[in-house]
mmCIF file of C-alpha atoms and ligand atoms in Angstrom:
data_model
loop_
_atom_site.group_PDB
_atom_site.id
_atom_site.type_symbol
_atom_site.label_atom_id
_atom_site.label_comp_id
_atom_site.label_asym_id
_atom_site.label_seq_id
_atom_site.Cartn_x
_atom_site.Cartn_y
_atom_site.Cartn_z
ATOM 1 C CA UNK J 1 235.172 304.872 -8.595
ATOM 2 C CA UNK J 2 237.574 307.610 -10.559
ATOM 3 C CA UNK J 3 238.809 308.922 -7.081
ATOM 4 C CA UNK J 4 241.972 306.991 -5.743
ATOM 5 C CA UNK J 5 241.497 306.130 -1.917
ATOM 6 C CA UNK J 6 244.322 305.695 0.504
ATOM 7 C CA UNK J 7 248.214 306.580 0.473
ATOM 8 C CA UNK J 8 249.601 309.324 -2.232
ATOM 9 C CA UNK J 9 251.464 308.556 -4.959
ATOM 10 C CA UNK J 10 254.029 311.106 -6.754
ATOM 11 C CA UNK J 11 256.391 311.469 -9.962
ATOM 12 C CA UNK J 12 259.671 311.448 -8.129
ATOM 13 C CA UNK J 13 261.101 311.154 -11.863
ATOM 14 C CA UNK J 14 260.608 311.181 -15.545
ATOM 15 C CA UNK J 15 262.814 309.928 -18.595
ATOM 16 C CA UNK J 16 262.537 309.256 -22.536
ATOM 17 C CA UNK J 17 264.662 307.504 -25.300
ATOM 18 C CA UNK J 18 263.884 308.632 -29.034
ATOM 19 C CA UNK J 19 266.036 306.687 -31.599
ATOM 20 C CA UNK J 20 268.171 309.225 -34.013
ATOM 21 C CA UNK J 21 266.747 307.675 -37.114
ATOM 22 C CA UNK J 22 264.523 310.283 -38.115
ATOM 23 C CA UNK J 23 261.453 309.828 -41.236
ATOM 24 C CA UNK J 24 260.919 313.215 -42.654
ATOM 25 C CA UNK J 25 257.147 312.964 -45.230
ATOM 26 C CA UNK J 26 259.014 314.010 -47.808
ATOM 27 C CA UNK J 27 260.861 310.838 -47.177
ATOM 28 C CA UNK J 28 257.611 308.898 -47.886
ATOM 29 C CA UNK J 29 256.898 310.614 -51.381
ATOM 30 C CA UNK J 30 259.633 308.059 -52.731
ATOM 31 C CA UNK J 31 257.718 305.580 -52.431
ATOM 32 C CA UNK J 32 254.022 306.146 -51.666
ATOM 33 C CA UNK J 33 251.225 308.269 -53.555
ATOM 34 C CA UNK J 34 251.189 311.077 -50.717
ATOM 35 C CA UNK J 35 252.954 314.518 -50.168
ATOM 36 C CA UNK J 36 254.164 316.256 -46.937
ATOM 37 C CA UNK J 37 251.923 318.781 -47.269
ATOM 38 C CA UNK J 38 248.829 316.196 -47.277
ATOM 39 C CA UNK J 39 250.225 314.617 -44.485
ATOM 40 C CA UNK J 40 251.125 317.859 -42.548
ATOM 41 C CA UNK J 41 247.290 319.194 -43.148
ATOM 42 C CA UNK J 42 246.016 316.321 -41.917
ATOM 43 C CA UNK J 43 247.864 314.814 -39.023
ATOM 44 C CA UNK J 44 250.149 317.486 -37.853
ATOM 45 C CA UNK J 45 253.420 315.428 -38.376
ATOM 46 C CA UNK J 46 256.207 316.491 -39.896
ATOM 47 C CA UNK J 47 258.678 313.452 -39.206
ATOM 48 C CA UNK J 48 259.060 310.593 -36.928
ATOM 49 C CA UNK J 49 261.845 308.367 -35.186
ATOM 50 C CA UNK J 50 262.362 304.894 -36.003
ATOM 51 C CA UNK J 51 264.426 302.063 -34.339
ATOM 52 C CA UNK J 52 267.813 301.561 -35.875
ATOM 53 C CA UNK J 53 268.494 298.276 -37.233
ATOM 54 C CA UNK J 54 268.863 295.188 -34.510
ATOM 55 C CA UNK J 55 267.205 297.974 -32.067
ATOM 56 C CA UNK J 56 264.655 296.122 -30.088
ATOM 57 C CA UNK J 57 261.133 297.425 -27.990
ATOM 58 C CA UNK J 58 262.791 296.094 -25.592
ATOM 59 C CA UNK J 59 265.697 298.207 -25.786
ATOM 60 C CA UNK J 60 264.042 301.387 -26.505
ATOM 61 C CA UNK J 61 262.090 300.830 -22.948
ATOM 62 C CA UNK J 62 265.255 300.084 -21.254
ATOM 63 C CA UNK J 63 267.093 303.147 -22.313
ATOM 64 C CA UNK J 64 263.893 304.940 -20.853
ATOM 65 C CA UNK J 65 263.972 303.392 -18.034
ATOM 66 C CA UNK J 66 267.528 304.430 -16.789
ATOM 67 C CA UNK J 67 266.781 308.031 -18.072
ATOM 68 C CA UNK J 68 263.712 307.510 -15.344
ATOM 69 C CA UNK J 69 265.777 306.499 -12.331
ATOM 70 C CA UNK J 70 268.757 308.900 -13.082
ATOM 71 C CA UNK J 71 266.145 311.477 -12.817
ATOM 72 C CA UNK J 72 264.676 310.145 -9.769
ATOM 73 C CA UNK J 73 268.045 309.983 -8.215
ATOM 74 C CA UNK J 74 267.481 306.060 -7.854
ATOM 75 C CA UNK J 75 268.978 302.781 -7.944
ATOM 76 C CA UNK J 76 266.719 299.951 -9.218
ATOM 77 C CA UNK J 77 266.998 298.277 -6.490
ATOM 78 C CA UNK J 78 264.931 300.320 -4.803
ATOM 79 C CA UNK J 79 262.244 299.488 -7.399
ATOM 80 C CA UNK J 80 259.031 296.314 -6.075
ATOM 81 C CA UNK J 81 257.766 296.468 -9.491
ATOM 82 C CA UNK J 82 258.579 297.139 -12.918
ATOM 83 C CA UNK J 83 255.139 297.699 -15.200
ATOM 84 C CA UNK J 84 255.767 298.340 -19.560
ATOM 85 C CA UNK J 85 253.480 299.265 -21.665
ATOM 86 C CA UNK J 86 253.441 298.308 -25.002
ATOM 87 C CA UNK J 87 251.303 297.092 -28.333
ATOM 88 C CA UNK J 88 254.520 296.463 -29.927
ATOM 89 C CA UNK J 89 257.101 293.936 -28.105
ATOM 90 C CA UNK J 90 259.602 292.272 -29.052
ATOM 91 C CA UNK J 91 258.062 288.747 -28.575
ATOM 92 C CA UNK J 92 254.455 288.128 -26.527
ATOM 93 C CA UNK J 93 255.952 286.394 -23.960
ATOM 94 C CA UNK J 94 258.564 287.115 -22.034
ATOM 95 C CA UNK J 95 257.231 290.288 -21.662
ATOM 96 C CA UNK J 96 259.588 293.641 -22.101
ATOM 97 C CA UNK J 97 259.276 294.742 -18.400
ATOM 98 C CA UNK J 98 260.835 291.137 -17.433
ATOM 99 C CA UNK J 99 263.782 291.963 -20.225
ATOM 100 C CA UNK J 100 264.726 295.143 -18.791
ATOM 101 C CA UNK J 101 264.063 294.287 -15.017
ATOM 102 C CA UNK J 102 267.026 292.077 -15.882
ATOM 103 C CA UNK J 103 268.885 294.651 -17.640
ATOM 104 C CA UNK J 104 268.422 296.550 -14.734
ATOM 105 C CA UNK J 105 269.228 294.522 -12.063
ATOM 106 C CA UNK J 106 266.225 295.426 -10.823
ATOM 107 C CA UNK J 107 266.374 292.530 -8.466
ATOM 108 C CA UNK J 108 263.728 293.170 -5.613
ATOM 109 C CA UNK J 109 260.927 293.916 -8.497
ATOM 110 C CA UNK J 110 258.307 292.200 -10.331
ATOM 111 C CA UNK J 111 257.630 292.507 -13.864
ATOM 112 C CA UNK J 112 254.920 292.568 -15.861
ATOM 113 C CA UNK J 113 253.503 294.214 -19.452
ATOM 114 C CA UNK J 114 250.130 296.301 -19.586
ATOM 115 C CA UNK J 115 248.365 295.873 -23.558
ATOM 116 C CA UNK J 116 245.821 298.793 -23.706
ATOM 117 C CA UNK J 117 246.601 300.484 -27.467
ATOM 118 C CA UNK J 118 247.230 304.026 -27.289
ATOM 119 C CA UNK J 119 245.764 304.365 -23.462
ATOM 120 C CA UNK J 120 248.739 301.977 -22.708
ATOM 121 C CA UNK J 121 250.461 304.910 -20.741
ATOM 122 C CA UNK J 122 248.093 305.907 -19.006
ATOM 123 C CA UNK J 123 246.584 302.346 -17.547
ATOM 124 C CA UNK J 124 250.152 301.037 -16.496
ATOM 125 C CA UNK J 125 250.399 304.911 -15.012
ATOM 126 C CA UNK J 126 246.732 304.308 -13.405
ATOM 127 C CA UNK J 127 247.830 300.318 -12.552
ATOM 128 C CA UNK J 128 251.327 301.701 -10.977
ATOM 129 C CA UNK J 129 249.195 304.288 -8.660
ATOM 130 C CA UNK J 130 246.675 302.090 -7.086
ATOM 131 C CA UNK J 131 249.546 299.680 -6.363
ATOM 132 C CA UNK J 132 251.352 302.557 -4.319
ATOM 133 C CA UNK J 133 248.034 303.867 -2.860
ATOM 134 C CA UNK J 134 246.878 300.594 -1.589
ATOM 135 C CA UNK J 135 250.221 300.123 0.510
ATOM 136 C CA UNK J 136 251.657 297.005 -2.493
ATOM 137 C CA UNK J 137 254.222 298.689 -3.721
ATOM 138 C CA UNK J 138 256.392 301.622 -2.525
ATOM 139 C CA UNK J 139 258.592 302.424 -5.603
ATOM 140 C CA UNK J 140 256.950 301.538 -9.445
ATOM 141 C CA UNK J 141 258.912 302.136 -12.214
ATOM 142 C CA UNK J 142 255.892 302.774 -15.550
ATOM 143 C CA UNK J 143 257.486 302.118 -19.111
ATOM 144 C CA UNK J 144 256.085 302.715 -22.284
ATOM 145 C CA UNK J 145 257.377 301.933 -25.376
ATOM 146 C CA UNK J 146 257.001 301.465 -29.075
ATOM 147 C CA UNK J 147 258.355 300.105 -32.028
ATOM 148 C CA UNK J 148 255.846 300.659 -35.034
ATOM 149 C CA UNK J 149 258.629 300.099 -37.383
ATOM 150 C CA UNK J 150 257.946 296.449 -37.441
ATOM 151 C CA UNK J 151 253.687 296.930 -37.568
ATOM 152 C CA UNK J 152 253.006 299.653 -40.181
ATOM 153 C CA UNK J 153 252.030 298.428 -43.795
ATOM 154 C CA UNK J 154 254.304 300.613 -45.692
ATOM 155 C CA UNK J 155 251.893 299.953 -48.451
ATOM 156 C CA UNK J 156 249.159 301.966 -47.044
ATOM 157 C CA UNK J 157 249.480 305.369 -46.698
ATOM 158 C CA UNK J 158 246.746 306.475 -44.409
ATOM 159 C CA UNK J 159 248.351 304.433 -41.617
ATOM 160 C CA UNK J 160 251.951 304.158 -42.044
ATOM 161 C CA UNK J 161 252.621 307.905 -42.438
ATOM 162 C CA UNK J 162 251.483 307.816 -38.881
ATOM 163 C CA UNK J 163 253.152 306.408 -36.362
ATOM 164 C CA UNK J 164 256.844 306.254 -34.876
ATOM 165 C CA UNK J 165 258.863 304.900 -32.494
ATOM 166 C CA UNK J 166 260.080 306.140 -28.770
ATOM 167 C CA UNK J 167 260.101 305.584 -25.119
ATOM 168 C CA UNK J 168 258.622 306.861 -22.492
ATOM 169 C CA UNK J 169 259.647 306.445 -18.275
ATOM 170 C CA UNK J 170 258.666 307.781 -14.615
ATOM 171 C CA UNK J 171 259.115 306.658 -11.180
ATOM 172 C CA UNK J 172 256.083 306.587 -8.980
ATOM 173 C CA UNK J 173 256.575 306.512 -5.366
ATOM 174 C CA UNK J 174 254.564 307.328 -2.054
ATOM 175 C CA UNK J 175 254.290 310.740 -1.418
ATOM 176 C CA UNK J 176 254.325 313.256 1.645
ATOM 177 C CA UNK J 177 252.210 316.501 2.612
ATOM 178 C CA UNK J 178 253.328 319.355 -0.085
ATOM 179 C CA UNK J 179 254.921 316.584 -2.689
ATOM 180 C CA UNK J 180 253.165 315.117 -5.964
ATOM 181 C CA UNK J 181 249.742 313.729 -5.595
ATOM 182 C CA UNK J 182 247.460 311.731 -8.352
ATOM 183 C CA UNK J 183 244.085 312.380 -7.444
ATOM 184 C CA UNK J 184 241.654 310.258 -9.604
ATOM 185 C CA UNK J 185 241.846 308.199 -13.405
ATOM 186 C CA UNK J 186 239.290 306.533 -15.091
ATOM 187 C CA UNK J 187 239.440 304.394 -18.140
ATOM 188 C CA UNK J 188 236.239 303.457 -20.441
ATOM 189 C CA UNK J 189 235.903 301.130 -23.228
ATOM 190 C CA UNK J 190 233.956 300.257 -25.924
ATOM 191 C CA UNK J 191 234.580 297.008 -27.420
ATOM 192 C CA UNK J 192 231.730 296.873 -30.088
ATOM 193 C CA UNK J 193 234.273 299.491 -31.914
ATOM 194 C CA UNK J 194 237.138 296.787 -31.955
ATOM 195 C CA UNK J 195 237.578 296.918 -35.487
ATOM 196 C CA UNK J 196 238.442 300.121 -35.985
ATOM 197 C CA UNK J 197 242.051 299.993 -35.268
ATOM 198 C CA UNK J 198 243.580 296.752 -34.956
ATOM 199 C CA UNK J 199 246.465 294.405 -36.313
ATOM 200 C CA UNK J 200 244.230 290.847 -36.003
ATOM 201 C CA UNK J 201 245.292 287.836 -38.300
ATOM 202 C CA UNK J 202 241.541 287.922 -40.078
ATOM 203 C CA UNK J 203 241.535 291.264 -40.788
ATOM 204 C CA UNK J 204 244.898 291.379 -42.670
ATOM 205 C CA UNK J 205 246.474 288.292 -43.271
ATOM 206 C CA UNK J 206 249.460 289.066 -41.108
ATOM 207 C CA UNK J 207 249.611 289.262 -37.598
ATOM 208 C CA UNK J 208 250.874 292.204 -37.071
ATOM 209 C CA UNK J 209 250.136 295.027 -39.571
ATOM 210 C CA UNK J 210 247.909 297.579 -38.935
ATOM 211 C CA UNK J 211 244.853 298.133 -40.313
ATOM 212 C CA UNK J 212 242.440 301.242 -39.648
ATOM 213 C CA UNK J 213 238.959 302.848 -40.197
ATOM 214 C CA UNK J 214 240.663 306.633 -40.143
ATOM 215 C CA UNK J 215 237.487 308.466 -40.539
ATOM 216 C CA UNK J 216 235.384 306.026 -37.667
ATOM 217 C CA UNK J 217 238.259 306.598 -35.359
ATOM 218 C CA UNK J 218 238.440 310.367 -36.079
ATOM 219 C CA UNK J 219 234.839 310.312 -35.457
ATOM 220 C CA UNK J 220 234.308 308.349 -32.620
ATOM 221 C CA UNK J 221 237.337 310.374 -30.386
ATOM 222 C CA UNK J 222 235.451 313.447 -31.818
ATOM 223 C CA UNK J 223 232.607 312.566 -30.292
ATOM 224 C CA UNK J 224 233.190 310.970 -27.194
ATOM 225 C CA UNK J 225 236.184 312.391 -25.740
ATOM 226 C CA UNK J 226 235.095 315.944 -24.787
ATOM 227 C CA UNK J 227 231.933 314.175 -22.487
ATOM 228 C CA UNK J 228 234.218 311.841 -21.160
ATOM 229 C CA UNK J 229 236.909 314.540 -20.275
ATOM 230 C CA UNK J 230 234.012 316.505 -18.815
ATOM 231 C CA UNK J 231 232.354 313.910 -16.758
ATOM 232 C CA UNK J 232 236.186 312.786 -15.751
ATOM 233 C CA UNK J 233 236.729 316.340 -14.412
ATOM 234 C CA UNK J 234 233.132 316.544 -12.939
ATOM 235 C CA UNK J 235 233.397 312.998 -11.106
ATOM 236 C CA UNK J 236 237.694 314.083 -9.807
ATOM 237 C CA UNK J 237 235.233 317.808 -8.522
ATOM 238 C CA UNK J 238 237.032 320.042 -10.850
ATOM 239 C CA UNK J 239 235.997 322.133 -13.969
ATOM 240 C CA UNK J 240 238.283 321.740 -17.104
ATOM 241 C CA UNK J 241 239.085 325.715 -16.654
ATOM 242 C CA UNK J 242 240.783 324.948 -13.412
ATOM 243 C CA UNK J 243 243.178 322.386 -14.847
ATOM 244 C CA UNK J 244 246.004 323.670 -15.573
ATOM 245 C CA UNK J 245 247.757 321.883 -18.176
ATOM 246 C CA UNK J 246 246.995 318.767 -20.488
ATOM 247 C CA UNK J 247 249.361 315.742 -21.294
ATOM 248 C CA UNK J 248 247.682 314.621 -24.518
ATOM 249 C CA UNK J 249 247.737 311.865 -26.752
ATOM 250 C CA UNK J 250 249.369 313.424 -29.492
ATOM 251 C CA UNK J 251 247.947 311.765 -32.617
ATOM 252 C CA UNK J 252 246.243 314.154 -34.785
ATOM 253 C CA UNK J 253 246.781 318.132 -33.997
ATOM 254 C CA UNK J 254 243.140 318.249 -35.600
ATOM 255 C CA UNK J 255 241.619 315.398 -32.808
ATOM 256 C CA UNK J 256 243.089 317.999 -30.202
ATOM 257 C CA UNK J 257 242.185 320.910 -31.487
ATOM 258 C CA UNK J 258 238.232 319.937 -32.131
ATOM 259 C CA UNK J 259 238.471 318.131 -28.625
ATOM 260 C CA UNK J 260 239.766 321.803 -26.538
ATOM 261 C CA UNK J 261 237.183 323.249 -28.669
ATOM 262 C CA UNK J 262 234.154 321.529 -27.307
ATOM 263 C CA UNK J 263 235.318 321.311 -24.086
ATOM 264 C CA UNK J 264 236.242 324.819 -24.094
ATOM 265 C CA UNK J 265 240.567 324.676 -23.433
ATOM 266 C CA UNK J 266 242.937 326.995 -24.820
ATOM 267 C CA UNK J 267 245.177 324.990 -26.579
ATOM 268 C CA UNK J 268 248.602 327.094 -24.728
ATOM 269 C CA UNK J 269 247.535 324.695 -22.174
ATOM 270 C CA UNK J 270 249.113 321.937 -23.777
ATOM 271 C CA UNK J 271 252.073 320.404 -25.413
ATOM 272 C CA UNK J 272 252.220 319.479 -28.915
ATOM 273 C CA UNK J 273 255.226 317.425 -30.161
ATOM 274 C CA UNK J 274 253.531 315.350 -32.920
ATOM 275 C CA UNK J 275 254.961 317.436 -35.339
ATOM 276 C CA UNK J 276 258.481 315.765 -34.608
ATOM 277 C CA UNK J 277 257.368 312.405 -33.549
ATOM 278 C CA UNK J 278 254.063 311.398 -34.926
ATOM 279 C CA UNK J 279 251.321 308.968 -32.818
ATOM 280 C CA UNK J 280 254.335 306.715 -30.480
ATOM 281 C CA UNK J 281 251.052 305.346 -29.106
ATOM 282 C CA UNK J 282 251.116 303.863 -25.400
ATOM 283 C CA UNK J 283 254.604 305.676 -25.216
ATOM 284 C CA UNK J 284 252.933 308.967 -26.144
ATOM 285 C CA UNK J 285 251.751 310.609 -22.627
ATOM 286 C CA UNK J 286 254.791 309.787 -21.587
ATOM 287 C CA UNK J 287 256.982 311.564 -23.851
ATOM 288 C CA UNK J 288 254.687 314.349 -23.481
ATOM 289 C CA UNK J 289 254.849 313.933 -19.570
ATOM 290 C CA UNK J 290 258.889 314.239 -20.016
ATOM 291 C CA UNK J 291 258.533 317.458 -22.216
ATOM 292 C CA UNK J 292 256.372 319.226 -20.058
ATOM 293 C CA UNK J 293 258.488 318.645 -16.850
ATOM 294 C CA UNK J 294 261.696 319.450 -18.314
ATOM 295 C CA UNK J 295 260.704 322.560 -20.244
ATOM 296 C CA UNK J 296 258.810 323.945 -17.322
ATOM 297 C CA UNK J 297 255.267 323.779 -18.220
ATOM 298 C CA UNK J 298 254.289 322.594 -15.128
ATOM 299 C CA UNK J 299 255.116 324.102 -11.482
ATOM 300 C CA UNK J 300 254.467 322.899 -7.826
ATOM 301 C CA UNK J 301 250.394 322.444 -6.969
ATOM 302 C CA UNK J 302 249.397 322.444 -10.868
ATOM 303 C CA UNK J 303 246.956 320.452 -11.421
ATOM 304 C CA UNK J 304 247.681 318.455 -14.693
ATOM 305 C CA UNK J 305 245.454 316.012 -16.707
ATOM 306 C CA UNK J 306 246.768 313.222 -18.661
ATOM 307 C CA UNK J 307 244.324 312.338 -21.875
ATOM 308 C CA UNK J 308 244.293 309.222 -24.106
ATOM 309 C CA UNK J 309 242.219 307.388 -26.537
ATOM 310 C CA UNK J 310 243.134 304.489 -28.832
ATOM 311 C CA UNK J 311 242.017 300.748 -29.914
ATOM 312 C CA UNK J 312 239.160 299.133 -28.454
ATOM 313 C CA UNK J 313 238.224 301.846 -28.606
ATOM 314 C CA UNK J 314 239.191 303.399 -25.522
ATOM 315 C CA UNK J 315 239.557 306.517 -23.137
ATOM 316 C CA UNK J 316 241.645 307.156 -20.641
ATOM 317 C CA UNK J 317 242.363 310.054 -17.667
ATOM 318 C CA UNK J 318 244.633 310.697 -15.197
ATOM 319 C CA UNK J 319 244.385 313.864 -13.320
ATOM 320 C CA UNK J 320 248.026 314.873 -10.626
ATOM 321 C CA UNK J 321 248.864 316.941 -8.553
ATOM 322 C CA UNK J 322 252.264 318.467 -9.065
HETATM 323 N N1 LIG E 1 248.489 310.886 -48.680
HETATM 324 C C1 LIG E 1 247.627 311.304 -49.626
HETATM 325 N N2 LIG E 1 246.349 310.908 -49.683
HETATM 326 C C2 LIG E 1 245.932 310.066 -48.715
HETATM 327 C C3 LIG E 1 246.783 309.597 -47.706
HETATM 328 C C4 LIG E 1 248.110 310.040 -47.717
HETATM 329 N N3 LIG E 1 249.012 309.660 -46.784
HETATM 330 N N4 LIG E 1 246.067 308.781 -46.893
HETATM 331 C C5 LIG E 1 244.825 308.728 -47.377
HETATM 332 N N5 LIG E 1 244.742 309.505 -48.478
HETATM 333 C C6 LIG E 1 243.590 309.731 -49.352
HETATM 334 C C7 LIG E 1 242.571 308.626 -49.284
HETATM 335 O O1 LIG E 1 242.948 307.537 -50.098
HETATM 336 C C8 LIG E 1 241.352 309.341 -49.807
HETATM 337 O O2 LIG E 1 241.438 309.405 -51.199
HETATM 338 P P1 LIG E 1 240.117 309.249 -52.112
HETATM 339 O O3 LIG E 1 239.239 310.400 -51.708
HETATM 340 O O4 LIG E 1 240.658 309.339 -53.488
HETATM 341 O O5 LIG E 1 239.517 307.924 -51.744
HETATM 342 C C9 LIG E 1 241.521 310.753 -49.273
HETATM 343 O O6 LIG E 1 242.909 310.890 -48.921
HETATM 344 C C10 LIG E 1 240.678 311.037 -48.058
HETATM 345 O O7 LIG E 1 240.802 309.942 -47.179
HETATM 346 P P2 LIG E 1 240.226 309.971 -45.721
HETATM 347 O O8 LIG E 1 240.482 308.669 -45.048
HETATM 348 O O9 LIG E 1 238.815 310.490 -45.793
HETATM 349 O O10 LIG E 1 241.149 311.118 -45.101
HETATM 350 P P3 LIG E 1 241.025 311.803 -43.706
HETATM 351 O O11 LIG E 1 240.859 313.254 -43.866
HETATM 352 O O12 LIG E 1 240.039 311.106 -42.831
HETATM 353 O O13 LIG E 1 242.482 311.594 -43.114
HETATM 354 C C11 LIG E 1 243.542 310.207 -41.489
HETATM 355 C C12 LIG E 1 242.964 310.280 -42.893
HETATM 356 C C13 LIG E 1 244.019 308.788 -41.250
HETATM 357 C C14 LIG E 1 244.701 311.183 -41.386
HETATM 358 C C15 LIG E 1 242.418 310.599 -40.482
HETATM 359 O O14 LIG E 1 241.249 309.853 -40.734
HETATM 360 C C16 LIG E 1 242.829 310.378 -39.057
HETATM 361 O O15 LIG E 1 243.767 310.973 -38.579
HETATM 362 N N6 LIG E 1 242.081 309.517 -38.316
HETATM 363 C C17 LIG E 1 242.413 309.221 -36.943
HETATM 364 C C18 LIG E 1 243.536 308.224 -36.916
HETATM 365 C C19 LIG E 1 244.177 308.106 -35.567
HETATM 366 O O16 LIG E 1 244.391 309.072 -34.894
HETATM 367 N N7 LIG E 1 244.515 306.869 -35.221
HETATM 368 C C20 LIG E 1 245.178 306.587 -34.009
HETATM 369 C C21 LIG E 1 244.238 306.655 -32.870
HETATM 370 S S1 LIG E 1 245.100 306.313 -31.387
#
């Protein structure tokens, strides 16, 4: 099933926290065998954010969070459950959404994490929905956050020139005739691909650095994506003309670009703000999400798709109603 069945479910707000430390590429020629303009070709990136010193996941989710609620004019009470996605905590257990349901005082709310790799956003998003539709929860506050500062080999240039750090928020809540609507997600996955991006012991030695097939994983969202996006849009009975605008996973400009290609979408209907933050993974969408509300790119009955891909491999979509 892709279409969601029951009560509606809207964005009654959205929030983000970047940390100030910014990593420009030229930043990276002091110490690696790369150059900004290499790095610029291929990725799109001109700089990232990274957590200051002592600043935790956990933190960057939380100062999210309250961006999320101020915007949604509420108090986190209010809140039954608090979901965070994340391939990057703090520790694996507690999980971040139970630190900063504390922090909060979110005290009617449970608290757990979603661990999905760059579709992250978009499954706590999809997770957070069907809890509203079903009648679970009225009021879910969807986190995403990441702290690659801790996870990148700095030794390896085709990954660590990458990624950055940043948070992501937005209230979901039911929804009445003329407000926000989600209308359908799907997620697939192919695990036979798991090695092409992943941090496991075996493959590196240490437990948390990344490690990468670029090219497979280039390939592979090449491929796939457009056919999924079109059989997304086909099952949620609309054609990808008629959507009109894309939250994308920003982590390649070239990825996006041969993906509107195929599918046929002019790329002024979407937002591209790798250049300044790189691939923030799970927190990605969400960022994007933020962007696009605040800066207007969206109005009242747009319909807007949300697009991800990322270890596993998998894809993810989430098509709204504004
Ligand atoms: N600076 C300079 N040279 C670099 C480099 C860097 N930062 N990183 C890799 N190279 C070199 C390689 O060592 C290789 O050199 P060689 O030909 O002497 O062996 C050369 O560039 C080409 O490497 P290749 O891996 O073929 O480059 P690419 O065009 O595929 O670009 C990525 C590499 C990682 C940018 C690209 O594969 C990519 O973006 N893949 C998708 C990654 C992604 O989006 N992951 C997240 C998914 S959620």
């Amino acid at each position: 099933m892709t279409i969601f069945n029951g009560r509606k479910a809207k964005i009654s707000g959205t929030g983000v926290y970047i940390p100030e430390k910014i990593m420009k590429n030229t930043d990276f020629e002091k110490f690696l065998d790369t150059s900004d303009s290499w790095i610029y070709e291929r990725t799109g990136i001109k700089e990232r954010h990274f957590a200051a010193d002592g600043e935790r996941c956990s933190d960057l989710a939380y100062n999210a969070a309250v961006a999320a609620l101020n915007d949604a004019k509420m108090s986190p009470e209010t809140l039954d459950m608090i979901i965070v996605a994340t391939n990057t905590p703090d520790s694996t257990f507690p999980s971040m959404s139970c630190k900063v349901q504390g922090r909060l005082r979110a005290v009617n709310a449970g608290a757990f994490d979603v661990l999905a790799g760059c579709v992250g956003g978009v499954a706590a998003i999809q997770t957070a929905v069907s809890g509203v539709v079903s009648g679970l929860w009225n009021n879910v506050l969807v986190v995403a956050s990441e702290k690659f500062k801790d996870y990148v080999d700095w030794n390896d240039r085709s990954t660590c020139i990458l990624f950055g750090d940043g948070a992501g928020a937005c209230v979901l809540s039911t929804s009445n005739e003329g407000e926000g609507n989600f209308i359908s997600s799907k997620i697939s996955a192919d695990g036979t691909k798991h090695d092409f991006l992943s941090n496991e012991t075996e493959n590196s030695g240490d437990p948390h650095v990344i490690k990468m097939k670029g090219q497979d994983v280039f390939k592979y969202v090449s491929i796939n994506l457009p056919k999924f996006i079109e059989n997304f849009c086909e099952e949620s009975k609309i054609t990808p003309e008629n959507v009109d605008f894309w939250i994308m996973h920003q982590a390649n400009t070239r990825i996006i670009d041969s993906v509107f290609k195929r599918v046929g979408i002019s790329i002024d209907k979407t937002l591209l703000n790798l250049e300044q933050y790189g691939n923030t993974s799970a927190a990605s969408v969400m960022i994007a999400l933020d962007e696009s509300m605040k800066k207007g790119c969206v109005k009242q009955g747009d319909k807007v798709c949300f697009v991800a891909f990322g270890a596993g491999m998998t894809l993810g979509a989430l098509l709204y109603e504004v």
